Coordinates of C-alpha atoms in Angstrom, one line a residue:
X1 CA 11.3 26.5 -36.8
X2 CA 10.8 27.1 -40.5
X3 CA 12.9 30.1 -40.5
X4 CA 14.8 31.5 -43.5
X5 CA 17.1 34.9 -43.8
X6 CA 16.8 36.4 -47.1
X7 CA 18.8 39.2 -48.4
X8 CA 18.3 41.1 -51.9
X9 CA 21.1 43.8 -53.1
X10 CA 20.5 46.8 -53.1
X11 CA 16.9 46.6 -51.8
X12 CA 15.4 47.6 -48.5
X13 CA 14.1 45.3 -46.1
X14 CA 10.7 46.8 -46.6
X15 CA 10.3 46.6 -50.0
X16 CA 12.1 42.7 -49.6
X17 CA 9.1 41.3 -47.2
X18 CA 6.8 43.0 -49.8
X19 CA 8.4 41.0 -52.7
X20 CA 8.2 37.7 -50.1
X21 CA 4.3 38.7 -49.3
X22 CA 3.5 38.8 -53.3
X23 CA 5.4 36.1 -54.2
X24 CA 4.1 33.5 -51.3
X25 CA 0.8 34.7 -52.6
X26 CA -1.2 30.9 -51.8
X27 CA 0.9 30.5 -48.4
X28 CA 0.3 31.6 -45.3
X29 CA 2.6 34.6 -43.7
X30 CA 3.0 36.4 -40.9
X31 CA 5.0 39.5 -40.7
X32 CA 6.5 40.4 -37.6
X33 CA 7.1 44.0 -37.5
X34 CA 5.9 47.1 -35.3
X35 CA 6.2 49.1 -38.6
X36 CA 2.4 50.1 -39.5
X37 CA 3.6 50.3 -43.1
X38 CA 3.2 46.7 -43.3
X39 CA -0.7 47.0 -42.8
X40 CA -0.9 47.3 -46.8
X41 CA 0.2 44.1 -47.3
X42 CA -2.4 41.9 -45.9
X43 CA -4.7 39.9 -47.9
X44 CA -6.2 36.8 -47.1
X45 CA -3.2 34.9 -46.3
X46 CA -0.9 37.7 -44.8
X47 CA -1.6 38.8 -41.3
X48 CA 0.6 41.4 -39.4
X49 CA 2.1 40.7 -35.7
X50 CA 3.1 43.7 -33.8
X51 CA 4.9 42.6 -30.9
X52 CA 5.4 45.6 -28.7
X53 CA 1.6 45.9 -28.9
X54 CA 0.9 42.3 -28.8
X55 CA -1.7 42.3 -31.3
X56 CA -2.1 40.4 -34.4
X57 CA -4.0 42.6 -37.6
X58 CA -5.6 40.7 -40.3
X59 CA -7.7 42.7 -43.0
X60 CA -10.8 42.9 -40.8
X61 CA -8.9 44.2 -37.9
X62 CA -8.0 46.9 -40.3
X63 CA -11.1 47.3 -41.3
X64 CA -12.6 47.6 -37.6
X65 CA -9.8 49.7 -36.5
X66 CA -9.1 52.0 -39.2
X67 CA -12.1 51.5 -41.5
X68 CA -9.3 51.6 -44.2
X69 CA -9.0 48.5 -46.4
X70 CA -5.0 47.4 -46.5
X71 CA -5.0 48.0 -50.4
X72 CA -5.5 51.5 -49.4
X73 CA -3.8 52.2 -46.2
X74 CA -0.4 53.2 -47.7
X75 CA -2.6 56.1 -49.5
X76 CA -4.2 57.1 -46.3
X77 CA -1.2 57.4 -44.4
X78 CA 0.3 59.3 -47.5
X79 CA -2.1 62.3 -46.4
X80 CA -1.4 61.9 -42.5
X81 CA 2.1 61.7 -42.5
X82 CA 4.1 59.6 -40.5
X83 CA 6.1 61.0 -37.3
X84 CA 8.4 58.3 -36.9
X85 CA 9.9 58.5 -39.8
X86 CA 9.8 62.2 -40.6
X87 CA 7.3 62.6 -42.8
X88 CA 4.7 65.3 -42.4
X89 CA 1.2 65.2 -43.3
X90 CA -1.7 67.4 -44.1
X91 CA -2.2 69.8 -41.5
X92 CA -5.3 68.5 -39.5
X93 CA -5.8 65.3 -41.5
X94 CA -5.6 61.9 -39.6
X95 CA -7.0 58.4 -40.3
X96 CA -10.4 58.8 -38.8
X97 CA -10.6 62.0 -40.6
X98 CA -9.3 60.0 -44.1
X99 CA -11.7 57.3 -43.3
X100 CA -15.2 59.4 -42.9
X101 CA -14.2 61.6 -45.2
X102 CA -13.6 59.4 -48.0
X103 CA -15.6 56.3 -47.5
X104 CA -14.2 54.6 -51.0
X105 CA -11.2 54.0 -49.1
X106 CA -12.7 51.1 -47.3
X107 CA -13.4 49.0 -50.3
X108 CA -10.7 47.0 -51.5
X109 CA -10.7 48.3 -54.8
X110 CA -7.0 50.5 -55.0
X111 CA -8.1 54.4 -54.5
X112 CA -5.6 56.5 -56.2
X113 CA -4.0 59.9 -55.0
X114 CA -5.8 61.8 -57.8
X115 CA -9.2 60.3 -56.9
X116 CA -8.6 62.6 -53.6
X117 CA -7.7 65.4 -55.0
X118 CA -10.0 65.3 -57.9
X119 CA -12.9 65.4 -54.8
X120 CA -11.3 68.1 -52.9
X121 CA -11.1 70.1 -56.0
X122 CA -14.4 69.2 -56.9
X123 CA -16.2 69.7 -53.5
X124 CA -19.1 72.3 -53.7
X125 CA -18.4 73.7 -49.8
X126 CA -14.8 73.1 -49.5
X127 CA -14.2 71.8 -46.0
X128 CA -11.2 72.5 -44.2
X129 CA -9.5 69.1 -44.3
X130 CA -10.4 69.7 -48.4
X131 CA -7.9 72.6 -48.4
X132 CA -5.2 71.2 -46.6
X133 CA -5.0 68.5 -48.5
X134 CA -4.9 70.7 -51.7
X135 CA -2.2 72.8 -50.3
X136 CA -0.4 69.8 -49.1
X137 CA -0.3 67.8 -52.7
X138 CA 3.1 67.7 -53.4
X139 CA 4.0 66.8 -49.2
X140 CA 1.6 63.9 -49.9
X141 CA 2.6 62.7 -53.1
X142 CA 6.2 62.6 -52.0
X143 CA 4.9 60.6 -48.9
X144 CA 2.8 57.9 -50.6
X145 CA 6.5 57.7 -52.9
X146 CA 8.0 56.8 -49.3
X147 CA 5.2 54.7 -48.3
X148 CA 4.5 52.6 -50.6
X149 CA 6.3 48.9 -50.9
X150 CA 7.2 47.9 -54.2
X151 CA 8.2 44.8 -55.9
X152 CA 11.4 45.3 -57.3

């Protein structure tokens, strides 16, 4: 099997299969991982395998699962939190919630954290999720910090 270990100092394993998914950008990759974090890195070529599950996601799958695209699901998560690694979310904000609340977050286009806030500030008859996310700004930006892969 075409198998490689790869190890970069004094980086994360995380943000190492990110730099692998960027830079392998015209071959195809799969990721094997439970970790849902790796659902922002698919694109056309990048699918995600979660083996205790036994499912395979590619960006349509994420789409008709979530209704998040992959470019924003690291955002998305940001407001939700994520139990398994200790990270607290908005009170009473999930993905569903994320997703019909905030339709833009489907498109592939990269929604940023301020977009959110800017319509939760902005909202005429502030809903409920609209206030928890406004009281939990600082929880969320510290989680999309956590959340998000980066390219060294």
């Amino acid at each position: 099997m075409p198998i490689a270990q790869i190890y970069i100092d004094f980086v994360e394993a995380d943000d190492a299969i990110s730099v692998l998914c960027r830079e392998l950008s015209t071959d195809k990759k799969t990721i094997i991982s439970n970790d849902k974090d790796f659902l922002q890195l698919l694109d056309e070529n990048t699918l995600l395998f979660r083996p205790c599950k036994d499912e395979t996601y590619d960006v349509q799958k994420v789409l008709d699962e979530f209704s998040i695209h992959p470019t924003n699901f690291a955002l998305a998560r940001a407001f939700v939190g994520d139990a398994s690694d200790n990270l607290p979310g908005a009170k009473g904000v999930g993905l569903k919630t994320m997703a019909k609340k905030f339709p833009q977050l489907k498109d592939d286009k990269s929604v940023m954290l301020t977009e959110i806030f800017d319509v939760c500030k902005n909202e005429s008859k502030p809903l409920k999720i609209h206030e928890s996310i406004l009281e939990s700004e600082k929880i969320i930006k510290d989680n999309y910090d956590m959340m998000q892969l980066y390219a060294p």
